[in-house]
PDB file of C-alpha atoms and ligand atoms in Angstrom:
ATOM      1  CA  UNK A  55      -8.106 -17.616 -28.670  1.00  0.00           C
ATOM      2  CA  UNK A  56     -10.429 -17.300 -25.702  1.00  0.00           C
ATOM      3  CA  UNK A  57      -7.958 -18.955 -23.361  1.00  0.00           C
ATOM      4  CA  UNK A  58      -4.987 -16.818 -24.466  1.00  0.00           C
ATOM      5  CA  UNK A  59      -5.529 -14.249 -21.721  1.00  0.00           C
ATOM      6  CA  UNK A  60      -5.470 -17.040 -19.109  1.00  0.00           C
ATOM      7  CA  UNK A  61      -2.153 -18.279 -20.488  1.00  0.00           C
ATOM      8  CA  UNK A  62      -0.718 -14.758 -20.398  1.00  0.00           C
ATOM      9  CA  UNK A  63      -2.004 -14.331 -16.835  1.00  0.00           C
ATOM     10  CA  UNK A  64      -0.442 -17.665 -15.816  1.00  0.00           C
ATOM     11  CA  UNK A  65       2.918 -16.506 -17.224  1.00  0.00           C
ATOM     12  CA  UNK A  66       2.671 -13.244 -15.276  1.00  0.00           C
ATOM     13  CA  UNK A  67       2.095 -15.401 -12.193  1.00  0.00           C
ATOM     14  CA  UNK A  68       5.438 -17.122 -12.755  1.00  0.00           C
ATOM     15  CA  UNK A  69       7.040 -13.698 -13.135  1.00  0.00           C
ATOM     16  CA  UNK A  70       5.393 -12.622  -9.901  1.00  0.00           C
ATOM     17  CA  UNK A  71       6.924 -15.614  -8.115  1.00  0.00           C
ATOM     18  CA  UNK A  72      10.357 -14.486  -9.326  1.00  0.00           C
ATOM     19  CA  UNK A  73       9.667 -10.955  -8.002  1.00  0.00           C
ATOM     20  CA  UNK A  74       8.349 -12.402  -4.750  1.00  0.00           C
ATOM     21  CA  UNK A  75      11.425 -14.503  -4.049  1.00  0.00           C
ATOM     22  CA  UNK A  76      13.910 -11.786  -5.059  1.00  0.00           C
ATOM     23  CA  UNK A  77      12.749  -8.708  -3.131  1.00  0.00           C
ATOM     24  CA  UNK A  78      16.316  -7.632  -2.344  1.00  0.00           C
ATOM     25  CA  UNK A  79      16.898  -7.006  -6.033  1.00  0.00           C
ATOM     26  CA  UNK A  80      14.836  -3.829  -5.950  1.00  0.00           C
ATOM     27  CA  UNK A  81      15.603  -3.034  -9.604  1.00  0.00           C
ATOM     28  CA  UNK A  82      13.838  -6.305 -10.465  1.00  0.00           C
ATOM     29  CA  UNK A  83      11.224  -6.484  -7.713  1.00  0.00           C
ATOM     30  CA  UNK A  84       9.698  -3.012  -8.100  1.00  0.00           C
ATOM     31  CA  UNK A  85       9.258  -2.870 -11.910  1.00  0.00           C
ATOM     32  CA  UNK A  86       8.067  -6.501 -12.037  1.00  0.00           C
ATOM     33  CA  UNK A  87       5.419  -6.011  -9.362  1.00  0.00           C
ATOM     34  CA  UNK A  88       4.360  -2.617 -10.756  1.00  0.00           C
ATOM     35  CA  UNK A  89       3.970  -4.139 -14.260  1.00  0.00           C
ATOM     36  CA  UNK A  90       1.907  -7.019 -12.861  1.00  0.00           C
ATOM     37  CA  UNK A  91      -0.400  -4.621 -11.009  1.00  0.00           C
ATOM     38  CA  UNK A  92      -0.794  -2.572 -14.228  1.00  0.00           C
ATOM     39  CA  UNK A  93      -1.575  -5.798 -16.117  1.00  0.00           C
ATOM     40  CA  UNK A  94      -4.230  -6.772 -13.544  1.00  0.00           C
ATOM     41  CA  UNK A  95      -5.845  -3.345 -13.815  1.00  0.00           C
ATOM     42  CA  UNK A  96      -5.937  -3.527 -17.645  1.00  0.00           C
ATOM     43  CA  UNK A  97      -7.458  -7.027 -17.916  1.00  0.00           C
ATOM     44  CA  UNK A  98     -11.075  -5.995 -17.107  1.00  0.00           C
ATOM     45  CA  UNK A  99     -10.871  -3.247 -19.779  1.00  0.00           C
ATOM     46  CA  UNK A 100      -9.523  -5.754 -22.304  1.00  0.00           C
ATOM     47  CA  UNK A 101     -12.252  -8.289 -21.490  1.00  0.00           C
ATOM     48  CA  UNK A 102     -14.959  -5.635 -21.565  1.00  0.00           C
ATOM     49  CA  UNK A 103     -13.935  -4.514 -25.054  1.00  0.00           C
ATOM     50  CA  UNK A 104     -13.229  -7.994 -26.491  1.00  0.00           C
ATOM     51  CA  UNK A 105     -16.049 -10.166 -25.123  1.00  0.00           C
ATOM     52  CA  UNK A 106     -19.794 -10.217 -25.579  1.00  0.00           C
ATOM     53  CA  UNK A 107     -20.728  -9.647 -21.939  1.00  0.00           C
ATOM     54  CA  UNK A 108     -24.424  -9.158 -22.545  1.00  0.00           C
ATOM     55  CA  UNK A 109     -24.672 -12.544 -24.267  1.00  0.00           C
ATOM     56  CA  UNK A 110     -22.550 -14.349 -21.713  1.00  0.00           C
ATOM     57  CA  UNK A 111     -23.926 -12.909 -18.505  1.00  0.00           C
ATOM     58  CA  UNK A 112     -27.531 -12.111 -19.366  1.00  0.00           C
ATOM     59  CA  UNK A 113     -28.599 -14.239 -22.340  1.00  0.00           C
ATOM     60  CA  UNK A 114     -26.661 -17.312 -21.163  1.00  0.00           C
ATOM     61  CA  UNK A 115     -27.623 -16.418 -17.576  1.00  0.00           C
ATOM     62  CA  UNK A 116     -24.059 -16.858 -16.320  1.00  0.00           C
ATOM     63  CA  UNK A 117     -24.747 -13.964 -13.940  1.00  0.00           C
ATOM     64  CA  UNK A 118     -26.432 -16.553 -11.698  1.00  0.00           C
ATOM     65  CA  UNK A 119     -23.351 -18.756 -11.634  1.00  0.00           C
ATOM     66  CA  UNK A 120     -21.532 -19.138  -8.343  1.00  0.00           C
ATOM     67  CA  UNK A 121     -18.180 -19.271 -10.127  1.00  0.00           C
ATOM     68  CA  UNK A 122     -18.731 -15.844 -11.722  1.00  0.00           C
ATOM     69  CA  UNK A 123     -19.452 -14.295  -8.319  1.00  0.00           C
ATOM     70  CA  UNK A 124     -16.539 -16.106  -6.728  1.00  0.00           C
ATOM     71  CA  UNK A 125     -14.247 -14.777  -9.464  1.00  0.00           C
ATOM     72  CA  UNK A 126     -15.663 -11.275  -8.957  1.00  0.00           C
ATOM     73  CA  UNK A 127     -15.153 -11.398  -5.167  1.00  0.00           C
ATOM     74  CA  UNK A 128     -11.616 -12.673  -5.601  1.00  0.00           C
ATOM     75  CA  UNK A 129     -10.550  -9.962  -7.991  1.00  0.00           C
ATOM     76  CA  UNK A 130     -11.981  -7.262  -5.739  1.00  0.00           C
ATOM     77  CA  UNK A 131      -9.891  -8.788  -2.907  1.00  0.00           C
ATOM     78  CA  UNK A 132      -6.882  -8.814  -5.240  1.00  0.00           C
ATOM     79  CA  UNK A 133      -7.238  -5.097  -6.086  1.00  0.00           C
ATOM     80  CA  UNK A 134      -7.578  -4.273  -2.389  1.00  0.00           C
ATOM     81  CA  UNK A 135      -4.361  -6.169  -1.644  1.00  0.00           C
ATOM     82  CA  UNK A 136      -2.646  -4.451  -4.610  1.00  0.00           C
ATOM     83  CA  UNK A 137      -3.474  -1.043  -3.113  1.00  0.00           C
ATOM     84  CA  UNK A 138      -2.275  -2.141   0.347  1.00  0.00           C
ATOM     85  CA  UNK A 139       0.967  -3.479  -1.168  1.00  0.00           C
ATOM     86  CA  UNK A 140       1.658  -0.165  -2.875  1.00  0.00           C
ATOM     87  CA  UNK A 141       0.970   1.719   0.380  1.00  0.00           C
ATOM     88  CA  UNK A 142       3.330  -0.465   2.450  1.00  0.00           C
ATOM     89  CA  UNK A 143       5.902  -0.383  -0.374  1.00  0.00           C
ATOM     90  CA  UNK A 144       5.819   3.433  -0.185  1.00  0.00           C
ATOM     91  CA  UNK A 145       6.523   3.229   3.551  1.00  0.00           C
ATOM     92  CA  UNK A 146       9.387   0.774   2.934  1.00  0.00           C
ATOM     93  CA  UNK A 147      10.914   3.139   0.395  1.00  0.00           C
ATOM     94  CA  UNK A 148      10.624   5.964   2.934  1.00  0.00           C
ATOM     95  CA  UNK A 149      12.701   3.817   5.312  1.00  0.00           C
ATOM     96  CA  UNK A 150      10.010   2.597   7.698  1.00  0.00           C
ATOM     97  CA  UNK A 151      11.151  -0.908   8.800  1.00  0.00           C
ATOM     98  CA  UNK A 152       7.816  -1.685  10.472  1.00  0.00           C
ATOM     99  CA  UNK A 153       6.145  -1.848   7.072  1.00  0.00           C
ATOM    100  CA  UNK A 154       8.277  -4.870   6.131  1.00  0.00           C
ATOM    101  CA  UNK A 155       6.251  -7.467   8.056  1.00  0.00           C
ATOM    102  CA  UNK A 156       2.968  -6.074   6.711  1.00  0.00           C
ATOM    103  CA  UNK A 157       4.273  -5.985   3.135  1.00  0.00           C
ATOM    104  CA  UNK A 158       5.463  -9.575   3.475  1.00  0.00           C
ATOM    105  CA  UNK A 159       2.179 -10.971   4.860  1.00  0.00           C
ATOM    106  CA  UNK A 160       0.077  -9.039   2.349  1.00  0.00           C
ATOM    107  CA  UNK A 161       2.389 -10.371  -0.369  1.00  0.00           C
ATOM    108  CA  UNK A 162       1.648 -13.970   0.685  1.00  0.00           C
ATOM    109  CA  UNK A 163      -2.092 -13.268   0.677  1.00  0.00           C
ATOM    110  CA  UNK A 164      -1.788 -11.622  -2.741  1.00  0.00           C
ATOM    111  CA  UNK A 165       0.034 -14.633  -4.194  1.00  0.00           C
ATOM    112  CA  UNK A 166      -2.764 -16.883  -2.944  1.00  0.00           C
ATOM    113  CA  UNK A 167      -5.654 -14.675  -4.051  1.00  0.00           C
ATOM    114  CA  UNK A 168      -4.124 -13.867  -7.446  1.00  0.00           C
ATOM    115  CA  UNK A 169      -3.571 -17.584  -8.071  1.00  0.00           C
ATOM    116  CA  UNK A 170      -7.271 -18.203  -7.407  1.00  0.00           C
ATOM    117  CA  UNK A 171      -8.302 -15.287  -9.638  1.00  0.00           C
ATOM    118  CA  UNK A 172      -6.318 -16.808 -12.511  1.00  0.00           C
ATOM    119  CA  UNK A 173      -7.673 -20.316 -11.854  1.00  0.00           C
ATOM    120  CA  UNK A 174     -11.328 -19.247 -11.628  1.00  0.00           C
ATOM    121  CA  UNK A 175     -10.831 -17.005 -14.688  1.00  0.00           C
ATOM    122  CA  UNK A 176      -9.384 -19.914 -16.684  1.00  0.00           C
ATOM    123  CA  UNK A 177     -12.327 -22.104 -15.632  1.00  0.00           C
ATOM    124  CA  UNK A 178     -14.738 -19.429 -16.859  1.00  0.00           C
ATOM    125  CA  UNK A 179     -12.955 -18.957 -20.195  1.00  0.00           C
ATOM    126  CA  UNK A 180     -15.236 -19.900 -23.041  1.00  0.00           C
ATOM    127  CA  UNK A 181     -13.415 -22.240 -25.473  1.00  0.00           C
ATOM    128  CA  UNK A 182     -15.910 -21.552 -28.332  1.00  0.00           C
TER     129      UNK A 182
HETATM  130  C1  HEM B 861       4.510  -1.651  -6.952  1.00  0.00           C
HETATM  131  C2  HEM B 861       4.546  -2.636  -6.099  1.00  0.00           C
HETATM  132  C3  HEM B 861       5.652  -2.934  -5.121  1.00  0.00           C
HETATM  133  C4  HEM B 861       6.718  -2.183  -4.704  1.00  0.00           C
HETATM  134  C5  HEM B 861       7.039  -0.741  -5.099  1.00  0.00           C
HETATM  135  C6  HEM B 861       7.472  -2.986  -3.763  1.00  0.00           C
HETATM  136  C7  HEM B 861       8.617  -2.576  -3.089  1.00  0.00           C
HETATM  137  C8  HEM B 861       9.325  -3.329  -2.187  1.00  0.00           C
HETATM  138  C9  HEM B 861      10.496  -2.900  -1.489  1.00  0.00           C
HETATM  139  C10 HEM B 861      11.147  -1.523  -1.626  1.00  0.00           C
HETATM  140  C11 HEM B 861      10.913  -3.918  -0.706  1.00  0.00           C
HETATM  141  C12 HEM B 861      12.116  -3.945   0.218  1.00  0.00           C
HETATM  142  C13 HEM B 861      13.256  -4.587  -0.511  1.00  0.00           C
HETATM  143  C14 HEM B 861      14.522  -4.527   0.314  1.00  0.00           C
HETATM  144  O1  HEM B 861      14.557  -5.105   1.386  1.00  0.00           O
HETATM  145  O2  HEM B 861      15.469  -3.901  -0.169  1.00  0.00           O
HETATM  146  C15 HEM B 861       9.985  -5.015  -0.910  1.00  0.00           C
HETATM  147  C16 HEM B 861      10.070  -6.235  -0.277  1.00  0.00           C
HETATM  148  C17 HEM B 861       9.193  -7.279  -0.472  1.00  0.00           C
HETATM  149  N1  HEM B 861       8.124  -7.288  -1.320  1.00  0.00           N
HETATM  150 FE1  HEM B 861       7.494  -5.750  -2.457  1.00  0.00          FE
HETATM  151  N2  HEM B 861       6.871  -4.201  -3.645  1.00  0.00           N
HETATM  152  C18 HEM B 861       5.755  -4.204  -4.451  1.00  0.00           C
HETATM  153  C19 HEM B 861       4.864  -5.215  -4.636  1.00  0.00           C
HETATM  154  C20 HEM B 861       4.969  -6.459  -4.044  1.00  0.00           C
HETATM  155  C21 HEM B 861       4.068  -7.548  -4.282  1.00  0.00           C
HETATM  156  C22 HEM B 861       2.864  -7.474  -5.230  1.00  0.00           C
HETATM  157  C23 HEM B 861       4.498  -8.598  -3.524  1.00  0.00           C
HETATM  158  C24 HEM B 861       3.966  -9.971  -3.387  1.00  0.00           C
HETATM  159  C25 HEM B 861       3.152 -10.583  -4.184  1.00  0.00           C
HETATM  160  C26 HEM B 861       5.672  -8.159  -2.807  1.00  0.00           C
HETATM  161  C27 HEM B 861       6.400  -8.951  -1.936  1.00  0.00           C
HETATM  162  C28 HEM B 861       7.513  -8.533  -1.240  1.00  0.00           C
HETATM  163  C29 HEM B 861       8.239  -9.353  -0.288  1.00  0.00           C
HETATM  164  C30 HEM B 861       7.913 -10.804   0.097  1.00  0.00           C
HETATM  165  C31 HEM B 861       9.274  -8.559   0.206  1.00  0.00           C
HETATM  166  C32 HEM B 861      10.330  -8.962   1.255  1.00  0.00           C
HETATM  167  C33 HEM B 861       9.893  -8.466   2.613  1.00  0.00           C
HETATM  168  C34 HEM B 861      10.949  -8.855   3.635  1.00  0.00           C
HETATM  169  O3  HEM B 861      12.014  -8.262   3.631  1.00  0.00           O
HETATM  170  O4  HEM B 861      10.668  -9.737   4.392  1.00  0.00           O
HETATM  171  N3  HEM B 861       5.938  -6.853  -3.151  1.00  0.00           N
HETATM  172  N4  HEM B 861       9.023  -4.626  -1.824  1.00  0.00           N
END
């Protein structure tokens, strides 16, 4: 059960790859990417309400683990890139062609960072 969220996240990653390689299909690209961003924003709320954080981080002292902090840093970077993607997407939709290059490079960075967030999250998942 504990690893289910990692499996769901990995499937959303595959979906994100589809959205990434088909940007011209706006009807597919925009809702897919928006849904993935909404998913990423909801995951911390889900984990907070469904896991015993006090036990895991404090009693088991996982708060001192490098992997936990790496995961934390990565998902902060991911949210920052999500915000930047939405901002450049807004410019693209307003017809600003200069936003295209920025949106594309941020998209590559987001693919990389989100992949690492999912990997470090799966490594942290408690199989108990
Ligand atoms: C709510 C979020 C997003 C919106 C509204 C959005 C919107 C758009 C729009 C309007 C285009 C132009 C499509 C066209 O040429 O007709 C585009 C292109 C693109 N988007 Fe997004 N996007 C979003 C998120 C993302 C994310 C998260 C990624 C990557 C992980 C991404 C990667 C790309 C790429 C690679 C292109 C092609 C750029 C190019 O023409 O070289 N987008 N997006």
